[in-house]
PDB file of N, CA, C, O and CB in Angstrom:
ATOM      1  N   CYS A   1      81.477-106.913  68.289  1.00  0.00           N
ATOM      2  CA  CYS A   1      81.119-105.738  67.432  1.00  0.00           C
ATOM      3  C   CYS A   1      82.128-105.581  66.292  1.00  0.00           C
ATOM      4  O   CYS A   1      83.299-105.938  66.428  1.00  0.00           O
ATOM      5  CB  CYS A   1      81.073-104.414  68.285  1.00  0.00           C
ATOM      6  N   VAL A   2      81.668-105.058  65.207  1.00  0.00           N
ATOM      7  CA  VAL A   2      82.574-104.861  64.052  1.00  0.00           C
ATOM      8  C   VAL A   2      83.497-103.663  64.308  1.00  0.00           C
ATOM      9  O   VAL A   2      84.602-103.588  63.770  1.00  0.00           O
ATOM     10  CB  VAL A   2      81.755-104.640  62.732  1.00  0.00           C
ATOM     11  N   ALA A   3      83.020-102.734  65.137  1.00  0.00           N
ATOM     12  CA  ALA A   3      83.835-101.523  65.415  1.00  0.00           C
ATOM     13  C   ALA A   3      85.184-101.945  66.013  1.00  0.00           C
ATOM     14  O   ALA A   3      86.218-101.349  65.712  1.00  0.00           O
ATOM     15  CB  ALA A   3      83.079-100.543  66.402  1.00  0.00           C
ATOM     16  N   SER A   4      85.161-102.960  66.846  1.00  0.00           N
ATOM     17  CA  SER A   4      86.423-103.409  67.483  1.00  0.00           C
ATOM     18  C   SER A   4      87.412-103.865  66.402  1.00  0.00           C
ATOM     19  O   SER A   4      88.590-103.510  66.444  1.00  0.00           O
ATOM     20  CB  SER A   4      86.153-104.579  68.507  1.00  0.00           C
ATOM     21  N   LYS A   5      86.935-104.635  65.457  1.00  0.00           N
ATOM     22  CA  LYS A   5      87.840-105.143  64.404  1.00  0.00           C
ATOM     23  C   LYS A   5      88.267-103.970  63.495  1.00  0.00           C
ATOM     24  O   LYS A   5      89.411-103.902  63.046  1.00  0.00           O
ATOM     25  CB  LYS A   5      87.135-106.284  63.552  1.00  0.00           C
ATOM     26  N   ASN A   6      87.347-103.076  63.245  1.00  0.00           N
ATOM     27  CA  ASN A   6      87.673-101.937  62.365  1.00  0.00           C
ATOM     28  C   ASN A   6      88.772-101.093  63.003  1.00  0.00           C
ATOM     29  O   ASN A   6      89.699-100.656  62.322  1.00  0.00           O
ATOM     30  CB  ASN A   6      86.407-101.062  62.090  1.00  0.00           C
ATOM     31  N   GLU A   7      88.666-100.868  64.295  1.00  0.00           N
ATOM     32  CA  GLU A   7      89.680-100.032  64.986  1.00  0.00           C
ATOM     33  C   GLU A   7      91.040-100.747  64.937  1.00  0.00           C
ATOM     34  O   GLU A   7      92.064-100.116  64.673  1.00  0.00           O
ATOM     35  CB  GLU A   7      89.257 -99.748  66.490  1.00  0.00           C
ATOM     36  N   GLY A   8      91.047-102.015  65.181  1.00  0.00           N
ATOM     37  CA  GLY A   8      92.320-102.766  65.155  1.00  0.00           C
ATOM     38  C   GLY A   8      92.926-102.748  63.762  1.00  0.00           C
ATOM     39  O   GLY A   8      94.139-102.602  63.615  1.00  0.00           O
ATOM     40  N   GLU A   9      92.106-102.893  62.754  1.00  0.00           N
ATOM     41  CA  GLU A   9      92.649-102.900  61.368  1.00  0.00           C
ATOM     42  C   GLU A   9      93.216-101.516  61.033  1.00  0.00           C
ATOM     43  O   GLU A   9      94.286-101.405  60.435  1.00  0.00           O
ATOM     44  CB  GLU A   9      91.532-103.301  60.322  1.00  0.00           C
ATOM     45  N   GLU A  10      92.501-100.484  61.417  1.00  0.00           N
ATOM     46  CA  GLU A  10      92.973 -99.113  61.089  1.00  0.00           C
ATOM     47  C   GLU A  10      94.295 -98.859  61.821  1.00  0.00           C
ATOM     48  O   GLU A  10      95.198 -98.237  61.260  1.00  0.00           O
ATOM     49  CB  GLU A  10      91.892 -98.016  61.493  1.00  0.00           C
ATOM     50  N   ARG A  11      94.413 -99.309  63.007  1.00  0.00           N
ATOM     51  CA  ARG A  11      95.680 -99.037  63.816  1.00  0.00           C
ATOM     52  C   ARG A  11      96.817 -99.826  63.167  1.00  0.00           C
ATOM     53  O   ARG A  11      97.923 -99.311  63.002  1.00  0.00           O
ATOM     54  CB  ARG A  11      95.516 -99.472  65.390  1.00  0.00           C
ATOM     55  N   MET A  12      96.543-101.051  62.808  1.00  0.00           N
ATOM     56  CA  MET A  12      97.620-101.864  62.194  1.00  0.00           C
ATOM     57  C   MET A  12      98.051-101.225  60.865  1.00  0.00           C
ATOM     58  O   MET A  12      99.237-101.186  60.538  1.00  0.00           O
ATOM     59  CB  MET A  12      97.140-103.351  61.960  1.00  0.00           C
ATOM     60  N   ARG A  13      97.073-100.731  60.113  1.00  0.00           N
ATOM     61  CA  ARG A  13      97.390-100.114  58.778  1.00  0.00           C
ATOM     62  C   ARG A  13      98.192 -98.829  59.028  1.00  0.00           C
ATOM     63  O   ARG A  13      99.116 -98.521  58.275  1.00  0.00           O
ATOM     64  CB  ARG A  13      96.047 -99.787  57.935  1.00  0.00           C
ATOM     65  N   ARG A  14      97.847 -98.090  60.069  1.00  0.00           N
ATOM     66  CA  ARG A  14      98.564 -96.787  60.321  1.00  0.00           C
ATOM     67  C   ARG A  14      99.995 -97.109  60.764  1.00  0.00           C
ATOM     68  O   ARG A  14     100.926 -96.381  60.421  1.00  0.00           O
ATOM     69  CB  ARG A  14      97.814 -95.897  61.445  1.00  0.00           C
ATOM     70  N   LYS A  15     100.171 -98.178  61.512  1.00  0.00           N
ATOM     71  CA  LYS A  15     101.537 -98.506  61.993  1.00  0.00           C
ATOM     72  C   LYS A  15     102.382 -98.997  60.799  1.00  0.00           C
ATOM     73  O   LYS A  15     103.590 -98.768  60.748  1.00  0.00           O
ATOM     74  CB  LYS A  15     101.490 -99.614  63.141  1.00  0.00           C
ATOM     75  N   LEU A  16     101.740 -99.660  59.865  1.00  0.00           N
ATOM     76  CA  LEU A  16     102.483-100.182  58.699  1.00  0.00           C
ATOM     77  C   LEU A  16     102.975 -99.021  57.828  1.00  0.00           C
ATOM     78  O   LEU A  16     104.057 -99.085  57.245  1.00  0.00           O
ATOM     79  CB  LEU A  16     101.586-101.149  57.855  1.00  0.00           C
ATOM     80  N   THR A  17     102.178 -97.979  57.751  1.00  0.00           N
ATOM     81  CA  THR A  17     102.553 -96.835  56.879  1.00  0.00           C
ATOM     82  C   THR A  17     103.829 -96.180  57.361  1.00  0.00           C
ATOM     83  O   THR A  17     104.292 -95.212  56.758  1.00  0.00           O
ATOM     84  CB  THR A  17     101.422 -95.787  56.829  1.00  0.00           C
TER      85      THR A  17
END
């Protein structure tokens, strides 16, 4: 599912901030 990749990308982006 794309939702799985979307969640991982959002978490990685939030940790980078």
